[in-house]
Amino acid sequence: SVINFLERLCLTWMFFFMMCVAERTYKQRFLFAKLFSHITSARKARKYEIPHFRLKKVENIKIWLSLRSYLKRRGPQRSVDVVVSSVFLLALSIAFICCAQVLKGHKTFLKAAYNWEFLIWEAALLLFLLRLASLGSETNKKYSNISILLTEQINLYLKMEKKPNKKEQLSLVNNVLKLSTKLLKELDTPFRLYGLTMNPLIYNITRVVILSAVSGVVSDLLGFNIRV
């Protein structure tokens, strides 16, 4: 019993240590995204002591897009995605087991000690996933903030009225900004859930398995069939 307890304790510590490393990586990504969104604002750039430049030249837009791409790839990517996917699959498996146990006998579900252990694990994993989902969502909002490009377009239109002799040059910059806006919209991946990178296989498993299990539990508890 003591050896079994120590093994569980070590495995639990290792698992939650990896989750803490993943959360730290997500916090760093959010910090980079936050500072990146302040580059084009003179007041915020001065406040956070970071470089500042406006997107009024093609070279500046190129630097802005390159910096965005570099910051998004900075830090561990594949290893963190593997940890997050593993946590998601574990939470999905525990939820499926709990749903099966409830369907087997919901009156005796809470009488078994291992069911309580499953519930505690599920609660801890869901809290962790919600935390990562919040950080990932905020990070995506910072990187996909199209209002920065729209603001720069408005500034260019106003500058065209003041400097008609530079209208051709400013029109070129404006066209590049429009293409950049379309590019940022196209770069959003379809398998993304609140900032968490979702593998297509995991996405399909979630949609089919867990929704079917939840539908069966709700139908069993309420007494009528529900199609999800």
mmCIF file of C-alpha atoms in Angstrom:
data_model
loop_
_atom_site.group_PDB
_atom_site.id
_atom_site.type_symbol
_atom_site.label_atom_id
_atom_site.label_comp_id
_atom_site.label_asym_id
_atom_site.label_seq_id
_atom_site.Cartn_x
_atom_site.Cartn_y
_atom_site.Cartn_z
ATOM 1 C CA SER A 1 0.000 0.000 0.000
ATOM 2 C CA VAL A 2 2.835 2.400 0.856
ATOM 3 C CA ILE A 3 4.633 1.654 -2.426
ATOM 4 C CA ASN A 4 1.367 2.111 -4.348
ATOM 5 C CA PHE A 5 0.787 5.441 -2.599
ATOM 6 C CA LEU A 6 4.333 6.656 -3.343
ATOM 7 C CA GLU A 7 4.032 5.649 -7.007
ATOM 8 C CA ARG A 8 0.758 7.545 -7.330
ATOM 9 C CA LEU A 9 2.272 10.553 -5.587
ATOM 10 C CA CYS A 10 5.333 10.618 -7.878
ATOM 11 C CA LEU A 11 3.287 10.165 -11.047
ATOM 12 C CA THR A 12 0.846 12.882 -9.951
ATOM 13 C CA TRP A 13 3.723 15.263 -9.155
ATOM 14 C CA MET A 14 5.370 14.613 -12.538
ATOM 15 C CA PHE A 15 2.098 15.116 -14.393
ATOM 16 C CA PHE A 16 1.219 18.371 -12.655
ATOM 17 C CA PHE A 17 4.820 19.580 -13.017
ATOM 18 C CA MET A 18 4.516 19.211 -16.797
ATOM 19 C CA MET A 19 1.210 21.087 -16.670
ATOM 20 C CA CYS A 20 2.848 23.927 -14.715
ATOM 21 C CA VAL A 21 5.619 24.118 -17.343
ATOM 22 C CA ALA A 22 2.977 24.339 -20.077
ATOM 23 C CA GLU A 23 1.134 27.080 -18.184
ATOM 24 C CA ARG A 24 4.379 29.027 -17.765
ATOM 25 C CA THR A 25 4.972 28.799 -21.522
ATOM 26 C CA TYR A 26 1.452 30.096 -22.182
ATOM 27 C CA LYS A 27 2.097 33.013 -19.797
ATOM 28 C CA GLN A 28 5.283 33.883 -21.683
ATOM 29 C CA ARG A 29 3.403 33.751 -24.990
ATOM 30 C CA PHE A 30 0.767 36.094 -23.573
ATOM 31 C CA LEU A 31 3.456 38.522 -22.355
ATOM 32 C CA PHE A 32 5.128 38.579 -25.788
ATOM 33 C CA ALA A 33 1.754 39.091 -27.473
ATOM 34 C CA LYS A 34 0.860 41.903 -25.069
ATOM 35 C CA LEU A 35 4.122 43.752 -25.679
ATOM 36 C CA PHE A 36 3.841 43.169 -29.430
ATOM 37 C CA SER A 37 0.401 44.799 -29.499
ATOM 38 C CA HIS A 38 1.898 47.939 -27.878
ATOM 39 C CA ILE A 39 4.637 48.461 -30.507
ATOM 40 C CA THR A 40 2.539 50.710 -32.754
ATOM 41 C CA SER A 41 1.278 52.837 -29.833
ATOM 42 C CA ALA A 42 3.678 55.584 -28.763
ATOM 43 C CA ARG A 43 2.151 55.981 -25.293
ATOM 44 C CA LYS A 44 2.116 52.267 -24.452
ATOM 45 C CA ALA A 45 5.557 51.707 -25.963
ATOM 46 C CA ARG A 46 6.951 54.482 -23.760
ATOM 47 C CA LYS A 47 5.184 53.005 -20.726
ATOM 48 C CA TYR A 48 6.615 49.488 -21.209
ATOM 49 C CA GLU A 49 9.986 50.737 -22.537
ATOM 50 C CA ILE A 50 9.809 48.891 -25.855
ATOM 51 C CA PRO A 51 10.647 50.065 -29.424
ATOM 52 C CA HIS A 52 7.972 52.003 -31.275
ATOM 53 C CA PHE A 53 7.310 52.425 -34.987
ATOM 54 C CA ARG A 54 4.311 53.229 -37.151
ATOM 55 C CA LEU A 55 3.115 51.149 -40.092
ATOM 56 C CA LYS A 56 3.450 53.994 -42.578
ATOM 57 C CA LYS A 57 6.118 52.351 -44.736
ATOM 58 C CA VAL A 58 6.266 49.023 -46.542
ATOM 59 C CA GLU A 59 9.522 48.212 -44.711
ATOM 60 C CA ASN A 60 7.831 48.797 -41.347
ATOM 61 C CA ILE A 61 4.946 46.487 -42.283
ATOM 62 C CA LYS A 62 7.432 43.807 -43.326
ATOM 63 C CA ILE A 63 9.268 44.124 -40.004
ATOM 64 C CA TRP A 64 5.955 44.022 -38.110
ATOM 65 C CA LEU A 65 4.835 40.807 -39.857
ATOM 66 C CA SER A 66 8.261 39.181 -39.434
ATOM 67 C CA LEU A 67 8.342 40.071 -35.730
ATOM 68 C CA ARG A 68 4.831 38.684 -35.288
ATOM 69 C CA SER A 69 5.810 35.415 -36.945
ATOM 70 C CA TYR A 70 9.009 35.167 -34.870
ATOM 71 C CA LEU A 71 7.267 35.780 -31.538
ATOM 72 C CA LYS A 72 4.531 33.251 -32.297
ATOM 73 C CA ARG A 73 7.175 30.568 -32.947
ATOM 74 C CA ARG A 74 9.359 31.546 -29.971
ATOM 75 C CA GLY A 75 9.719 28.995 -27.170
ATOM 76 C CA PRO A 76 8.766 25.303 -27.086
ATOM 77 C CA GLN A 77 5.879 24.533 -29.395
ATOM 78 C CA ARG A 78 5.541 20.827 -30.094
ATOM 79 C CA SER A 79 6.350 19.655 -26.552
ATOM 80 C CA VAL A 80 3.828 22.040 -24.973
ATOM 81 C CA ASP A 81 1.154 21.071 -27.498
ATOM 82 C CA VAL A 82 1.806 17.391 -26.656
ATOM 83 C CA VAL A 83 1.343 18.111 -22.926
ATOM 84 C CA VAL A 84 -1.879 20.065 -23.508
ATOM 85 C CA SER A 85 -3.233 17.397 -25.870
ATOM 86 C CA SER A 86 -2.392 14.680 -23.316
ATOM 87 C CA VAL A 87 -4.196 16.587 -20.568
ATOM 88 C CA PHE A 88 -7.193 17.074 -22.831
ATOM 89 C CA LEU A 89 -7.300 13.376 -23.762
ATOM 90 C CA LEU A 90 -6.966 12.363 -20.103
ATOM 91 C CA ALA A 91 -9.800 14.684 -19.091
ATOM 92 C CA LEU A 92 -11.847 13.319 -21.987
ATOM 93 C CA SER A 93 -11.177 9.711 -20.920
ATOM 94 C CA ILE A 94 -12.083 10.392 -17.290
ATOM 95 C CA ALA A 95 -15.281 12.148 -18.356
ATOM 96 C CA PHE A 96 -16.192 9.184 -20.554
ATOM 97 C CA ILE A 97 -15.530 6.734 -17.681
ATOM 98 C CA CYS A 98 -17.641 8.819 -15.298
ATOM 99 C CA CYS A 99 -20.473 8.964 -17.831
ATOM 100 C CA ALA A 100 -20.302 5.187 -18.255
ATOM 101 C CA GLN A 101 -20.400 4.704 -14.477
ATOM 102 C CA VAL A 102 -23.396 7.021 -14.177
ATOM 103 C CA LEU A 103 -25.216 5.114 -16.917
ATOM 104 C CA LYS A 104 -24.395 1.855 -15.132
ATOM 105 C CA GLY A 105 -25.950 3.060 -11.897
ATOM 106 C CA HIS A 106 -26.204 6.716 -10.968
ATOM 107 C CA LYS A 107 -27.508 5.935 -7.477
ATOM 108 C CA THR A 108 -24.348 4.032 -6.511
ATOM 109 C CA PHE A 109 -21.923 6.269 -8.398
ATOM 110 C CA LEU A 110 -20.707 8.309 -5.410
ATOM 111 C CA LYS A 111 -20.415 5.269 -3.121
ATOM 112 C CA ALA A 112 -17.230 4.033 -4.840
ATOM 113 C CA ALA A 113 -13.949 5.630 -3.702
ATOM 114 C CA TYR A 114 -12.355 5.497 -7.158
ATOM 115 C CA ASN A 115 -15.251 7.526 -8.580
ATOM 116 C CA TRP A 116 -14.418 10.300 -6.114
ATOM 117 C CA GLU A 117 -10.808 10.102 -7.264
ATOM 118 C CA PHE A 118 -11.944 10.401 -10.875
ATOM 119 C CA LEU A 119 -14.036 13.462 -10.021
ATOM 120 C CA ILE A 120 -11.112 15.152 -8.236
ATOM 121 C CA TRP A 121 -8.813 14.504 -11.193
ATOM 122 C CA GLU A 122 -11.442 15.749 -13.636
ATOM 123 C CA ALA A 123 -11.965 18.955 -11.648
ATOM 124 C CA ALA A 124 -8.213 19.628 -11.478
ATOM 125 C CA LEU A 125 -7.704 18.978 -15.189
ATOM 126 C CA LEU A 126 -10.689 21.121 -16.166
ATOM 127 C CA LEU A 127 -9.401 24.035 -14.069
ATOM 128 C CA PHE A 128 -6.012 23.726 -15.755
ATOM 129 C CA LEU A 129 -7.565 23.581 -19.234
ATOM 130 C CA LEU A 130 -9.758 26.597 -18.471
ATOM 131 C CA ARG A 131 -6.678 28.522 -17.365
ATOM 132 C CA LEU A 132 -4.813 27.631 -20.552
ATOM 133 C CA ALA A 133 -7.892 28.379 -22.656
ATOM 134 C CA SER A 134 -8.103 31.846 -21.103
ATOM 135 C CA LEU A 135 -4.404 32.586 -21.707
ATOM 136 C CA GLY A 136 -4.533 31.167 -25.242
ATOM 137 C CA SER A 137 -7.631 33.166 -26.105
ATOM 138 C CA GLU A 138 -6.095 36.427 -24.878
ATOM 139 C CA THR A 139 -2.872 35.686 -26.767
ATOM 140 C CA ASN A 140 -4.774 35.068 -30.001
ATOM 141 C CA LYS A 141 -6.697 38.315 -29.547
ATOM 142 C CA LYS A 142 -3.429 40.252 -29.234
ATOM 143 C CA TYR A 143 -1.870 38.688 -32.332
ATOM 144 C CA SER A 144 -5.085 38.822 -34.386
ATOM 145 C CA ASN A 145 -5.933 42.410 -33.502
ATOM 146 C CA ILE A 146 -6.972 43.713 -36.922
ATOM 147 C CA SER A 147 -7.892 47.112 -35.438
ATOM 148 C CA ILE A 148 -4.181 48.056 -35.456
ATOM 149 C CA LEU A 149 -4.039 47.713 -39.241
ATOM 150 C CA LEU A 150 -7.386 49.482 -39.673
ATOM 151 C CA THR A 151 -6.153 52.382 -37.532
ATOM 152 C CA GLU A 152 -3.035 52.672 -39.660
ATOM 153 C CA GLN A 153 -5.196 52.708 -42.814
ATOM 154 C CA ILE A 154 -7.251 55.577 -41.416
ATOM 155 C CA ASN A 155 -4.055 57.476 -40.595
ATOM 156 C CA LEU A 156 -2.846 56.935 -44.163
ATOM 157 C CA TYR A 157 -6.094 58.301 -45.627
ATOM 158 C CA LEU A 158 -5.781 61.396 -43.437
ATOM 159 C CA LYS A 159 -2.158 61.813 -44.488
ATOM 160 C CA MET A 160 -3.155 61.551 -48.164
ATOM 161 C CA GLU A 161 -5.353 64.628 -47.735
ATOM 162 C CA LYS A 162 -2.565 66.586 -46.073
ATOM 163 C CA LYS A 163 0.176 65.461 -48.492
ATOM 164 C CA PRO A 164 -1.341 64.880 -51.950
ATOM 165 C CA ASN A 165 2.159 64.814 -53.481
ATOM 166 C CA LYS A 166 2.847 61.508 -51.659
ATOM 167 C CA LYS A 167 -0.483 59.952 -52.545
ATOM 168 C CA GLU A 168 1.024 57.259 -54.777
ATOM 169 C CA GLN A 169 3.480 56.107 -52.118
ATOM 170 C CA LEU A 170 0.833 56.135 -49.386
ATOM 171 C CA SER A 171 -1.595 54.227 -51.634
ATOM 172 C CA LEU A 172 1.005 51.465 -52.014
ATOM 173 C CA VAL A 173 1.376 51.227 -48.237
ATOM 174 C CA ASN A 174 -2.411 51.169 -47.864
ATOM 175 C CA ASN A 175 -2.693 48.243 -50.319
ATOM 176 C CA VAL A 176 -0.034 46.333 -48.378
ATOM 177 C CA LEU A 177 -1.992 46.925 -45.162
ATOM 178 C CA LYS A 178 -5.153 45.546 -46.803
ATOM 179 C CA LEU A 179 -3.296 42.423 -47.934
ATOM 180 C CA SER A 180 -1.822 42.029 -44.438
ATOM 181 C CA THR A 181 -5.309 42.176 -42.944
ATOM 182 C CA LYS A 182 -6.503 39.411 -45.275
ATOM 183 C CA LEU A 183 -3.373 37.378 -44.495
ATOM 184 C CA LEU A 184 -3.949 37.539 -40.733
ATOM 185 C CA LYS A 185 -7.517 36.335 -41.191
ATOM 186 C CA GLU A 186 -6.359 33.400 -43.335
ATOM 187 C CA LEU A 187 -3.669 32.361 -40.843
ATOM 188 C CA ASP A 188 -6.200 31.479 -38.134
ATOM 189 C CA THR A 189 -6.225 27.691 -37.815
ATOM 190 C CA PRO A 190 -9.651 25.980 -37.978
ATOM 191 C CA PHE A 191 -8.843 23.501 -35.193
ATOM 192 C CA ARG A 192 -8.393 25.953 -32.354
ATOM 193 C CA LEU A 193 -10.496 26.045 -29.206
ATOM 194 C CA TYR A 194 -10.072 29.240 -27.156
ATOM 195 C CA GLY A 195 -6.401 29.415 -28.100
ATOM 196 C CA LEU A 196 -5.600 25.729 -27.555
ATOM 197 C CA THR A 197 -4.216 24.013 -30.625
ATOM 198 C CA MET A 198 -6.558 21.139 -31.424
ATOM 199 C CA ASN A 199 -5.481 18.143 -33.451
ATOM 200 C CA PRO A 200 -8.180 17.207 -36.014
ATOM 201 C CA LEU A 201 -8.335 13.668 -34.571
ATOM 202 C CA ILE A 202 -8.851 15.001 -31.037
ATOM 203 C CA TYR A 203 -11.467 17.411 -32.333
ATOM 204 C CA ASN A 204 -13.461 14.614 -33.984
ATOM 205 C CA ILE A 205 -13.138 12.340 -30.914
ATOM 206 C CA THR A 206 -14.438 15.151 -28.723
ATOM 207 C CA ARG A 207 -17.371 15.870 -30.972
ATOM 208 C CA VAL A 208 -18.456 12.235 -31.360
ATOM 209 C CA VAL A 209 -17.511 10.407 -28.155
ATOM 210 C CA ILE A 210 -17.984 12.890 -25.340
ATOM 211 C CA LEU A 211 -21.164 14.441 -26.760
ATOM 212 C CA SER A 212 -22.659 10.976 -27.199
ATOM 213 C CA ALA A 213 -21.742 10.041 -23.619
ATOM 214 C CA VAL A 214 -23.176 13.269 -22.199
ATOM 215 C CA SER A 215 -26.318 12.789 -24.274
ATOM 216 C CA GLY A 216 -26.727 9.288 -22.835
ATOM 217 C CA VAL A 217 -26.268 10.514 -19.248
ATOM 218 C CA VAL A 218 -28.728 13.386 -19.655
ATOM 219 C CA SER A 219 -31.237 11.106 -21.342
ATOM 220 C CA ASP A 220 -30.903 8.569 -18.521
ATOM 221 C CA LEU A 221 -31.301 11.156 -15.770
ATOM 222 C CA LEU A 222 -34.159 13.095 -17.382
ATOM 223 C CA GLY A 223 -36.003 10.063 -18.701
ATOM 224 C CA PHE A 224 -36.295 11.046 -22.369
ATOM 225 C CA ASN A 225 -33.990 10.865 -25.371
ATOM 226 C CA ILE A 226 -31.848 13.842 -26.340
ATOM 227 C CA ARG A 227 -30.006 13.969 -29.661
ATOM 228 C CA VAL A 228 -26.786 15.997 -29.582
#
